[in-house]
Tab-separated table of C-alpha atoms (C1' of nucleotides) in Angstrom:
chain	number	residue	atom	x	y	z
G	1	UNK	CA	6.642	-14.804	33.859
G	2	UNK	CA	3.474	-16.146	33.049
G	3	UNK	CA	2.164	-18.546	36.376
G	4	UNK	CA	-0.925	-19.524	35.422
G	5	UNK	CA	-3.100	-20.453	32.176
G	6	UNK	CA	-4.888	-17.700	31.339
G	7	UNK	CA	-0.845	-15.776	32.120
G	8	UNK	CA	0.072	-18.169	30.063
G	9	UNK	CA	-2.100	-17.387	26.858
G	10	UNK	CA	-2.025	-14.124	26.990
G	11	UNK	CA	1.238	-14.194	26.654
G	12	UNK	CA	1.165	-16.277	23.866
G	13	UNK	CA	-1.614	-13.959	22.066
G	14	UNK	CA	0.234	-11.609	22.625
G	15	UNK	CA	3.706	-13.359	21.029
G	16	UNK	CA	2.228	-13.768	18.442
G	17	UNK	CA	0.348	-10.195	17.100
G	18	UNK	CA	4.078	-8.476	18.420
G	19	UNK	CA	5.328	-10.682	15.420
G	20	UNK	CA	3.129	-10.492	13.419
G	21	UNK	CA	2.749	-6.837	13.005
G	22	UNK	CA	6.508	-7.630	12.619
G	23	UNK	CA	5.917	-9.913	9.760
G	24	UNK	CA	3.670	-8.587	8.287
G	25	UNK	CA	5.137	-4.729	8.124
G	26	UNK	CA	8.985	-6.486	6.573
G	27	UNK	CA	7.271	-9.294	4.440
G	28	UNK	CA	3.587	-7.603	3.442
G	29	UNK	CA	0.434	-9.455	4.408
G	30	UNK	CA	0.325	-11.546	1.183
G	31	UNK	CA	3.749	-12.776	1.997
G	32	UNK	CA	4.445	-13.468	5.560
G	33	UNK	CA	3.509	-17.474	6.543
G	34	UNK	CA	1.690	-18.196	8.593
G	35	UNK	CA	4.668	-19.756	9.642
G	36	UNK	CA	7.059	-17.168	9.747
G	37	UNK	CA	4.474	-15.807	12.453
G	38	UNK	CA	4.726	-18.248	15.022
G	39	UNK	CA	7.893	-19.170	14.713
G	40	UNK	CA	9.327	-14.892	15.933
G	41	UNK	CA	6.954	-15.389	18.244
G	42	UNK	CA	8.634	-19.124	19.892
G	43	UNK	CA	5.377	-20.891	18.587
G	44	UNK	CA	3.569	-22.762	16.028
G	45	UNK	CA	1.133	-22.196	13.539
G	46	UNK	CA	-1.353	-24.212	15.880
G	47	UNK	CA	-1.041	-21.977	18.664
G	48	UNK	CA	-2.468	-18.957	15.538
G	49	UNK	CA	-5.286	-21.380	14.900
G	50	UNK	CA	-5.819	-21.519	18.530
G	51	UNK	CA	-6.145	-18.345	19.095
G	52	UNK	CA	-7.671	-16.487	15.996
G	53	UNK	CA	-8.779	-18.547	13.905
G	54	UNK	CA	-7.638	-17.498	10.944
G	55	UNK	CA	-4.812	-15.427	9.008
G	56	UNK	CA	-7.737	-13.129	8.722
G	57	UNK	CA	-8.639	-13.326	12.242
G	58	UNK	CA	-4.991	-12.765	13.724
G	59	UNK	CA	-4.764	-9.542	11.583
G	60	UNK	CA	-8.961	-7.683	12.074
G	61	UNK	CA	-7.114	-8.829	15.925
G	62	UNK	CA	-3.838	-6.916	15.349
G	63	UNK	CA	-6.073	-4.165	13.295
G	64	UNK	CA	-7.953	-3.911	17.046
G	65	UNK	CA	-5.173	-4.504	18.771
G	66	UNK	CA	-3.144	-1.490	16.961
G	67	UNK	CA	-3.072	1.505	19.464
G	68	UNK	CA	-1.693	4.148	17.825
G	69	UNK	CA	0.019	6.353	19.361
G	70	UNK	CA	1.043	8.514	17.145
G	71	UNK	CA	-0.139	11.112	17.446
G	72	UNK	CA	0.528	10.850	21.168
G	73	UNK	CA	4.289	9.718	20.836
G	74	UNK	CA	4.667	13.297	17.965
G	75	UNK	CA	2.558	16.039	19.941
G	76	UNK	CA	4.803	14.524	23.864
G	77	UNK	CA	7.966	14.695	21.720
G	78	UNK	CA	6.755	18.190	19.917
G	79	UNK	CA	6.127	19.535	24.102
G	80	UNK	CA	9.682	19.289	24.254
G	81	UNK	CA	10.659	22.074	21.273
G	82	UNK	CA	10.813	25.519	23.073
G	83	UNK	CA	9.743	26.975	19.743
G	84	UNK	CA	6.732	26.656	16.605
G	85	UNK	CA	9.150	25.660	13.885
G	86	UNK	CA	10.960	23.075	15.673
G	87	UNK	CA	8.229	21.446	16.834
G	88	UNK	CA	6.919	21.171	13.989
G	89	UNK	CA	10.759	19.567	12.938
G	90	UNK	CA	10.169	17.039	15.725
G	91	UNK	CA	6.023	16.045	14.247
G	92	UNK	CA	8.224	15.795	11.396
G	93	UNK	CA	11.021	14.270	12.424
G	94	UNK	CA	8.728	11.256	13.458
G	95	UNK	CA	6.664	11.020	10.819
G	96	UNK	CA	9.964	10.615	8.677
G	97	UNK	CA	13.301	8.558	9.992
G	98	UNK	CA	11.140	6.496	13.625
G	99	UNK	CA	13.275	7.229	15.990
G	100	UNK	CA	13.274	3.816	18.086
G	101	UNK	CA	12.319	0.390	16.287
G	102	UNK	CA	8.791	1.614	15.008
G	103	UNK	CA	10.159	2.149	12.223
G	104	UNK	CA	7.637	-0.317	11.208
G	105	UNK	CA	4.386	0.969	12.160
G	106	UNK	CA	4.539	3.018	8.736
G	107	UNK	CA	4.590	1.010	6.436
G	108	UNK	CA	2.410	-1.724	8.941
G	109	UNK	CA	0.179	0.955	8.408
G	110	UNK	CA	0.255	1.249	4.659
G	111	UNK	CA	-0.001	-2.365	4.813
G	112	UNK	CA	-3.074	-2.788	6.349
G	113	UNK	CA	-4.837	0.473	3.849
G	114	UNK	CA	-4.537	-1.764	1.137
G	115	UNK	CA	-5.799	-4.576	3.135
G	116	UNK	CA	-9.118	-2.712	4.333
G	117	UNK	CA	-9.365	-0.989	0.223
G	118	UNK	CA	-10.616	-5.662	0.197
G	119	UNK	CA	-11.589	-5.983	2.678
G	120	UNK	CA	-15.047	-3.868	4.314
G	121	UNK	CA	-14.517	-5.461	8.815
G	122	UNK	CA	-10.634	-4.497	8.380
G	123	UNK	CA	-12.023	-0.467	6.103
G	124	UNK	CA	-13.869	0.280	9.174
G	125	UNK	CA	-12.214	-0.203	11.366
G	126	UNK	CA	-9.324	1.158	9.352
G	127	UNK	CA	-12.096	4.124	9.254
G	128	UNK	CA	-12.899	4.767	13.060
G	129	UNK	CA	-8.986	5.172	13.940
G	130	UNK	CA	-8.552	7.422	11.183
G	131	UNK	CA	-11.152	10.115	12.713
G	132	UNK	CA	-9.384	9.485	16.050
G	133	UNK	CA	-6.054	10.631	14.984
G	134	UNK	CA	-7.826	14.482	13.014
G	135	UNK	CA	-9.924	14.800	16.261
G	136	UNK	CA	-6.948	14.595	18.520
G	137	UNK	CA	-4.745	15.880	16.022
G	138	UNK	CA	-7.126	19.206	15.139
G	139	UNK	CA	-8.017	20.083	18.677
G	140	UNK	CA	-4.369	20.409	19.599
G	141	UNK	CA	-4.385	22.622	17.065
G	142	UNK	CA	-6.970	23.587	18.514
G	143	UNK	CA	-5.445	25.174	21.608
G	144	UNK	CA	-2.563	26.565	19.321
G	145	UNK	CA	-4.719	28.378	18.136
G	146	UNK	CA	-6.039	29.928	21.064
G	147	UNK	CA	-2.692	30.138	22.747
G	148	UNK	CA	-1.533	32.625	19.556
G	149	UNK	CA	0.129	29.858	19.153
G	150	UNK	CA	-0.453	29.811	15.052
G	151	UNK	CA	-2.915	31.280	12.543
G	152	UNK	CA	-3.999	28.446	10.490
G	153	UNK	CA	-5.628	29.961	6.863
G	154	UNK	CA	-8.803	27.044	6.981
G	155	UNK	CA	-11.157	26.114	9.514
G	156	UNK	CA	-9.943	23.761	12.512
G	157	UNK	CA	-12.563	20.671	11.268
G	158	UNK	CA	-10.346	20.480	8.812
G	159	UNK	CA	-7.110	21.377	9.983
G	160	UNK	CA	-6.662	17.759	11.105
G	161	UNK	CA	-7.544	15.796	7.894
G	162	UNK	CA	-5.001	18.855	5.880
G	163	UNK	CA	-2.304	18.503	8.473
G	164	UNK	CA	-2.785	14.016	8.864
G	165	UNK	CA	-2.865	13.952	4.849
G	166	UNK	CA	0.053	16.111	4.022
G	167	UNK	CA	2.193	14.278	6.841
G	168	UNK	CA	0.968	11.071	4.644
G	169	UNK	CA	1.449	12.024	1.627
G	170	UNK	CA	5.083	13.345	2.379
G	171	UNK	CA	6.276	10.746	3.646
G	172	UNK	CA	5.424	7.846	0.815
G	173	UNK	CA	7.313	10.266	-1.946
G	174	UNK	CA	10.794	10.967	1.607
G	175	UNK	CA	10.772	6.937	0.966
G	176	UNK	CA	10.961	7.073	-2.703
G	177	UNK	CA	13.279	10.010	-2.634
G	178	UNK	CA	14.764	10.687	0.916
G	179	UNK	CA	17.146	13.649	-0.756
G	180	UNK	CA	13.840	15.679	-2.786
G	181	UNK	CA	11.949	15.020	0.152
G	182	UNK	CA	13.897	16.658	3.050
G	183	UNK	CA	12.683	18.355	6.089
G	184	UNK	CA	12.654	21.983	4.374
G	185	UNK	CA	9.661	20.800	1.985
G	186	UNK	CA	7.552	18.887	5.420
G	187	UNK	CA	8.515	22.522	7.249
G	188	UNK	CA	7.068	24.833	4.152
G	189	UNK	CA	3.625	22.808	4.015
G	190	UNK	CA	3.310	22.921	7.396
G	191	UNK	CA	4.117	26.296	7.756
G	192	UNK	CA	1.667	26.602	5.655
G	193	UNK	CA	-1.368	24.804	6.421
G	194	UNK	CA	-0.846	25.964	9.879
G	195	UNK	CA	-0.650	29.580	9.227
G	196	UNK	CA	3.141	30.157	11.642
G	197	UNK	CA	3.945	33.961	9.992
G	198	UNK	CA	7.522	34.151	11.802
G	199	UNK	CA	10.531	33.222	9.565
G	200	UNK	CA	10.789	29.241	8.971
G	201	UNK	CA	14.549	28.827	10.374
G	202	UNK	CA	14.957	25.320	10.648
G	203	UNK	CA	15.843	24.307	14.970
G	204	UNK	CA	18.830	20.892	15.393
Y	1	UNK	CA	-5.441	-6.368	-37.024
Y	2	UNK	CA	-1.777	-7.360	-36.216
Y	3	UNK	CA	-1.043	-8.990	-39.879
Y	4	UNK	CA	2.681	-9.014	-39.338
Y	5	UNK	CA	4.711	-11.268	-37.000
Y	6	UNK	CA	5.917	-8.537	-34.979
Y	7	UNK	CA	2.782	-6.475	-34.898
Y	8	UNK	CA	1.147	-9.817	-32.947
Y	9	UNK	CA	4.150	-9.431	-31.030
Y	10	UNK	CA	3.645	-5.923	-29.527
Y	11	UNK	CA	-0.232	-7.178	-29.014
Y	12	UNK	CA	0.616	-9.608	-27.005
Y	13	UNK	CA	2.642	-7.519	-24.945
Y	14	UNK	CA	0.498	-4.524	-24.577
Y	15	UNK	CA	-2.746	-7.135	-23.704
Y	16	UNK	CA	-0.327	-8.707	-21.327
Y	17	UNK	CA	1.073	-5.205	-19.797
Y	18	UNK	CA	-2.873	-4.213	-19.594
Y	19	UNK	CA	-3.874	-8.021	-18.141
Y	20	UNK	CA	-1.687	-6.846	-15.615
Y	21	UNK	CA	-2.021	-3.548	-14.580
Y	22	UNK	CA	-6.147	-4.266	-14.149
Y	23	UNK	CA	-5.280	-7.445	-12.343
Y	24	UNK	CA	-2.235	-6.058	-9.966
Y	25	UNK	CA	-5.603	-3.931	-9.407
Y	26	UNK	CA	-8.164	-5.750	-8.098
Y	27	UNK	CA	-6.605	-8.199	-6.765
Y	28	UNK	CA	-2.628	-7.021	-5.588
Y	29	UNK	CA	0.207	-7.958	-6.732
Y	30	UNK	CA	1.156	-10.659	-4.713
Y	31	UNK	CA	-2.464	-12.006	-4.950
Y	32	UNK	CA	-2.811	-11.542	-8.374
Y	33	UNK	CA	-1.594	-14.980	-10.313
Y	34	UNK	CA	0.346	-15.130	-13.699
Y	35	UNK	CA	-2.931	-17.454	-14.968
Y	36	UNK	CA	-5.639	-14.999	-13.933
Y	37	UNK	CA	-3.439	-12.095	-16.262
Y	38	UNK	CA	-2.984	-14.252	-19.046
Y	39	UNK	CA	-6.593	-15.574	-19.226
Y	40	UNK	CA	-7.635	-11.543	-18.310
Y	41	UNK	CA	-5.389	-11.332	-21.788
Y	42	UNK	CA	-6.757	-14.175	-23.843
Y	43	UNK	CA	-3.303	-16.097	-23.864
Y	44	UNK	CA	-1.565	-18.892	-21.792
Y	45	UNK	CA	1.251	-18.000	-18.678
Y	46	UNK	CA	3.683	-18.955	-20.820
Y	47	UNK	CA	3.582	-16.082	-22.741
Y	48	UNK	CA	4.217	-14.322	-20.157
Y	49	UNK	CA	7.154	-16.326	-19.387
Y	50	UNK	CA	8.379	-15.418	-23.234
Y	51	UNK	CA	8.076	-12.403	-22.153
Y	52	UNK	CA	8.948	-11.105	-19.559
Y	53	UNK	CA	10.503	-14.083	-18.133
Y	54	UNK	CA	9.485	-14.461	-15.075
Y	55	UNK	CA	6.559	-11.789	-12.566
Y	56	UNK	CA	9.433	-9.671	-11.286
Y	57	UNK	CA	9.982	-8.685	-15.288
Y	58	UNK	CA	6.447	-7.927	-15.796
Y	59	UNK	CA	5.882	-5.730	-13.367
Y	60	UNK	CA	8.866	-4.058	-13.635
Y	61	UNK	CA	7.612	-4.015	-17.792
Y	62	UNK	CA	4.343	-2.351	-15.946
Y	63	UNK	CA	6.101	-0.302	-13.909
Y	64	UNK	CA	8.045	1.388	-17.077
Y	65	UNK	CA	5.291	1.706	-19.692
Y	66	UNK	CA	2.802	2.856	-17.288
Y	67	UNK	CA	2.092	6.689	-18.342
Y	68	UNK	CA	0.595	8.452	-15.743
Y	69	UNK	CA	-1.338	11.012	-17.310
Y	70	UNK	CA	-2.532	12.182	-14.261
Y	71	UNK	CA	-1.037	15.884	-13.986
Y	72	UNK	CA	-2.456	15.633	-18.287
Y	73	UNK	CA	-4.867	14.056	-17.785
Y	74	UNK	CA	-6.471	16.856	-14.821
Y	75	UNK	CA	-4.423	19.152	-16.106
Y	76	UNK	CA	-6.763	19.310	-19.240
Y	77	UNK	CA	-10.176	18.826	-17.255
Y	78	UNK	CA	-8.828	21.224	-14.701
Y	79	UNK	CA	-9.198	23.771	-17.494
Y	80	UNK	CA	-12.359	23.318	-18.750
Y	81	UNK	CA	-13.858	25.917	-15.748
Y	82	UNK	CA	-13.419	29.325	-15.518
Y	83	UNK	CA	-13.360	30.039	-12.165
Y	84	UNK	CA	-10.333	28.959	-9.398
Y	85	UNK	CA	-11.973	26.603	-7.271
Y	86	UNK	CA	-14.207	25.244	-10.182
Y	87	UNK	CA	-10.345	23.499	-11.650
Y	88	UNK	CA	-9.564	22.726	-7.677
Y	89	UNK	CA	-12.127	20.943	-8.027
Y	90	UNK	CA	-11.992	19.456	-11.336
Y	91	UNK	CA	-8.917	18.665	-9.896
Y	92	UNK	CA	-9.658	16.549	-6.890
Y	93	UNK	CA	-12.741	14.867	-8.524
Y	94	UNK	CA	-10.111	13.545	-10.718
Y	95	UNK	CA	-8.457	12.173	-7.419
Y	96	UNK	CA	-11.153	11.268	-5.553
Y	97	UNK	CA	-13.865	9.412	-7.905
Y	98	UNK	CA	-12.028	9.170	-11.769
Y	99	UNK	CA	-14.662	9.317	-14.099
Y	100	UNK	CA	-13.484	6.646	-16.430
Y	101	UNK	CA	-12.636	3.161	-15.828
Y	102	UNK	CA	-8.984	4.351	-15.101
Y	103	UNK	CA	-10.450	3.956	-11.522
Y	104	UNK	CA	-7.379	1.291	-11.240
Y	105	UNK	CA	-4.677	3.500	-11.654
Y	106	UNK	CA	-4.851	4.825	-7.768
Y	107	UNK	CA	-5.016	1.625	-7.039
Y	108	UNK	CA	-2.297	0.451	-8.587
Y	109	UNK	CA	-0.039	3.053	-7.744
Y	110	UNK	CA	-0.476	2.450	-4.305
Y	111	UNK	CA	0.210	-1.207	-4.236
Y	112	UNK	CA	3.492	0.478	-6.799
Y	113	UNK	CA	4.710	2.525	-3.875
Y	114	UNK	CA	4.032	-0.342	-1.540
Y	115	UNK	CA	5.935	-2.632	-3.679
Y	116	UNK	CA	8.584	-0.472	-4.378
Y	117	UNK	CA	9.573	0.007	-0.669
Y	118	UNK	CA	10.759	-3.743	-0.776
Y	119	UNK	CA	12.272	-3.624	-3.903
Y	120	UNK	CA	15.404	-1.186	-5.334
Y	121	UNK	CA	14.743	-1.540	-9.097
Y	122	UNK	CA	11.044	-0.130	-8.417
Y	123	UNK	CA	11.452	2.336	-5.854
Y	124	UNK	CA	14.445	4.200	-8.724
Y	125	UNK	CA	11.695	4.100	-11.386
Y	126	UNK	CA	9.233	5.181	-8.610
Y	127	UNK	CA	11.329	7.968	-7.546
Y	128	UNK	CA	12.123	9.020	-11.578
Y	129	UNK	CA	8.421	9.554	-12.102
Y	130	UNK	CA	7.375	10.942	-8.977
Y	131	UNK	CA	9.896	13.766	-9.747
Y	132	UNK	CA	8.175	14.087	-13.312
Y	133	UNK	CA	5.025	14.621	-11.786
Y	134	UNK	CA	6.157	16.845	-9.190
Y	135	UNK	CA	7.991	19.268	-11.341
Y	136	UNK	CA	4.829	18.878	-14.172
Y	137	UNK	CA	2.537	20.312	-10.691
Y	138	UNK	CA	5.258	23.225	-10.069
Y	139	UNK	CA	5.275	24.241	-13.396
Y	140	UNK	CA	1.970	24.626	-14.241
Y	141	UNK	CA	1.093	26.706	-10.492
Y	142	UNK	CA	3.770	28.799	-11.375
Y	143	UNK	CA	2.549	30.110	-14.879
Y	144	UNK	CA	-1.285	30.435	-12.813
Y	145	UNK	CA	1.000	32.179	-9.800
Y	146	UNK	CA	2.417	34.455	-12.942
Y	147	UNK	CA	-0.822	35.441	-14.811
Y	148	UNK	CA	-1.738	35.938	-10.763
Y	149	UNK	CA	-4.386	33.673	-10.647
Y	150	UNK	CA	-2.921	32.258	-7.342
Y	151	UNK	CA	-0.805	33.612	-5.087
Y	152	UNK	CA	0.829	30.170	-2.808
Y	153	UNK	CA	2.131	31.347	0.911
Y	154	UNK	CA	5.773	29.267	0.244
Y	155	UNK	CA	8.311	28.978	-2.764
Y	156	UNK	CA	7.201	26.987	-6.251
Y	157	UNK	CA	10.092	24.159	-5.865
Y	158	UNK	CA	8.281	23.213	-3.124
Y	159	UNK	CA	4.907	24.032	-4.011
Y	160	UNK	CA	4.914	20.425	-6.502
Y	161	UNK	CA	6.079	18.185	-3.567
Y	162	UNK	CA	2.955	19.693	-1.298
Y	163	UNK	CA	0.344	19.694	-3.314
Y	164	UNK	CA	1.107	16.132	-4.742
Y	165	UNK	CA	1.192	14.767	-0.736
Y	166	UNK	CA	-2.366	16.857	0.299
Y	167	UNK	CA	-3.940	14.926	-2.325
Y	168	UNK	CA	-2.329	11.756	-1.476
Y	169	UNK	CA	-3.223	11.532	1.494
Y	170	UNK	CA	-7.064	13.659	1.009
Y	171	UNK	CA	-7.493	10.870	-1.084
Y	172	UNK	CA	-6.256	8.012	0.835
Y	173	UNK	CA	-8.378	8.595	3.609
Y	174	UNK	CA	-11.060	9.429	1.432
Y	175	UNK	CA	-10.957	6.149	0.855
Y	176	UNK	CA	-11.567	4.660	4.173
Y	177	UNK	CA	-14.359	7.592	4.424
Y	178	UNK	CA	-15.949	9.199	1.284
Y	179	UNK	CA	-18.102	11.204	4.401
Y	180	UNK	CA	-16.485	13.221	6.170
Y	181	UNK	CA	-12.895	14.016	3.689
Y	182	UNK	CA	-15.210	15.497	0.906
Y	183	UNK	CA	-15.149	18.190	-1.919
Y	184	UNK	CA	-15.356	20.723	0.701
Y	185	UNK	CA	-12.262	19.577	2.714
Y	186	UNK	CA	-10.087	18.831	-0.862
Y	187	UNK	CA	-10.801	21.997	-1.488
Y	188	UNK	CA	-9.945	24.411	1.889
Y	189	UNK	CA	-6.818	22.251	1.956
Y	190	UNK	CA	-5.595	23.284	-1.948
Y	191	UNK	CA	-6.824	26.912	-1.575
Y	192	UNK	CA	-4.797	27.370	2.300
Y	193	UNK	CA	-1.658	26.010	-0.411
Y	194	UNK	CA	-1.835	27.928	-3.361
Y	195	UNK	CA	-3.283	30.913	-1.318
Y	196	UNK	CA	-6.425	31.770	-3.477
Y	197	UNK	CA	-7.976	34.661	-1.681
Y	198	UNK	CA	-11.701	34.667	-2.941
Y	199	UNK	CA	-14.307	33.396	-0.857
Y	200	UNK	CA	-13.690	29.679	-1.652
Y	201	UNK	CA	-17.006	29.098	-3.635
Y	202	UNK	CA	-17.892	25.752	-4.848
Y	203	UNK	CA	-19.153	25.136	-8.419
Y	204	UNK	CA	-21.173	21.904	-9.092
L	1	DG	C1'	5.789	-17.619	-29.764
L	2	DT	C1'	2.672	-19.823	-28.062
L	3	DC	C1'	0.333	-23.757	-26.103
L	4	DT	C1'	-0.127	-27.843	-23.053
L	5	DA	C1'	1.159	-30.369	-19.028
L	6	DT	C1'	3.957	-30.806	-15.463
L	7	DA	C1'	7.923	-29.910	-11.708
L	8	DT	C1'	8.509	-28.601	-7.288
L	9	DA	C1'	7.180	-25.285	-3.253
L	10	DC	C1'	5.203	-23.510	-0.023
L	11	DC	C1'	0.787	-21.793	1.969
L	12	DG	C1'	-3.323	-21.863	5.204
L	13	DA	C1'	-5.745	-25.210	7.500
L	14	DT	C1'	-7.302	-29.487	10.549
L	15	DA	C1'	-6.468	-33.617	12.968
L	16	DG	C1'	-4.870	-35.734	16.621
L	17	DA	C1'	-1.241	-36.998	20.164
L	18	DC	C1'	0.014	-35.055	25.502
B	1	DG	C1'	-3.708	-25.257	24.601
B	2	DT	C1'	-0.323	-25.513	21.862
B	3	DC	C1'	2.977	-29.319	18.838
B	4	DT	C1'	3.895	-32.378	14.610
B	5	DA	C1'	1.978	-34.319	10.869
B	6	DT	C1'	-0.004	-33.713	6.727
B	7	DC	C1'	-3.746	-32.680	3.514
B	8	DG	C1'	-5.400	-30.122	-0.075
B	9	DG	C1'	-5.013	-26.402	-2.874
B	10	DT	C1'	-2.651	-23.495	-6.012
B	11	DA	C1'	1.309	-19.951	-6.834
B	12	DT	C1'	5.988	-20.035	-9.863
B	13	DA	C1'	8.165	-20.949	-13.396
B	14	DT	C1'	9.942	-24.981	-16.784
B	15	DA	C1'	9.375	-28.700	-20.710
B	16	DG	C1'	9.047	-29.404	-24.817
B	17	DA	C1'	5.155	-30.325	-28.436
B	18	DC	C1'	3.782	-27.084	-33.090
DNA sequence: GTCTATATACCGATAGAC
DNA sequence: GTCTATCGGTATATAGAC
């Protein structure tokens, strides 16, 4: 694969970005060295500078390419569950205990957030992404409300922000103390914000 | 002040811890150098090693001494507001736009959380602190419920975790996009979780 | 206990061969 | 475009004077 120069170049770029995502998540943005990232991508540090110019350039490119399929993947898996509590449980599990090797995307998200608080460029980009996520969630919940599955006690335009906030905050506490912040807590919170009236039986 | 050796030693220790908190928050745990911390404390790097042995030792000592007066300070200011929406607004403001120079404690909290995800010792300590915070919030809300000020749609034992989660998640989004995540959004979320039935008029 | 000076190591970035 | 070699800077941590 990757016969032409352009293809090889694109392949190297992808490898570097993927390695950077994994390394940043594992060791932190500061803790991850250019050499380590390049090694993971089976390249050398020189290639990083040829493609991105600097470590910051690499990070901004990563932030740009970082398609957060969370909302998509989450809603996709949610659709498979028949009952509402089952759907909410699937949503929570995707956050708390990611199934695939996508286990590191949550960690990377926190790394990027902390970086963004100190760099205006990254902050603007990340702010855009979170706006998109909120909008996606809001639209989805609007449909649920319209179909009568839920009766949220708040307006649709704030529901996205509240759900995202609750999931992030619960996930952070869950990481510190998995037993204390379990599925039962998450389901209670989601049900309260969404106005799920039926008894919240857990579907396992 | 600090005449005796013990007093001077304790004074140096306090200075170093305070400087470490500020530097860690400002530059990140990795980004903050021992020299910079010592300089802020009007000491030298040697004193850090005399007191804490290493940078990690300094951080663990900071984590240990880090009395999170958030719950205390927040509830204190909340008590001054007469109406329930006013109290909730005070709670949110303490998070979103801290009044004093305590502006950096939120940032430090995120730094510590990220560090804790990679170090078991710190994780256990931080987990304990969050348990305390949840318990404090839960007890406070239990009193409000008993006095009829609120009628939460969830059980008391999960209410602490949900409120903490919502506030953390909203604050993170607020930092990226202050205009999108404003007091109105926060009040709607808090009111939903707490079961504040009266129209949520904002008290300014 | 605190400071000065220094050892040691690593990182980001650059230069030049190919 | 990618690699090898290296420079310059800075970090943690230590040794020894006082």
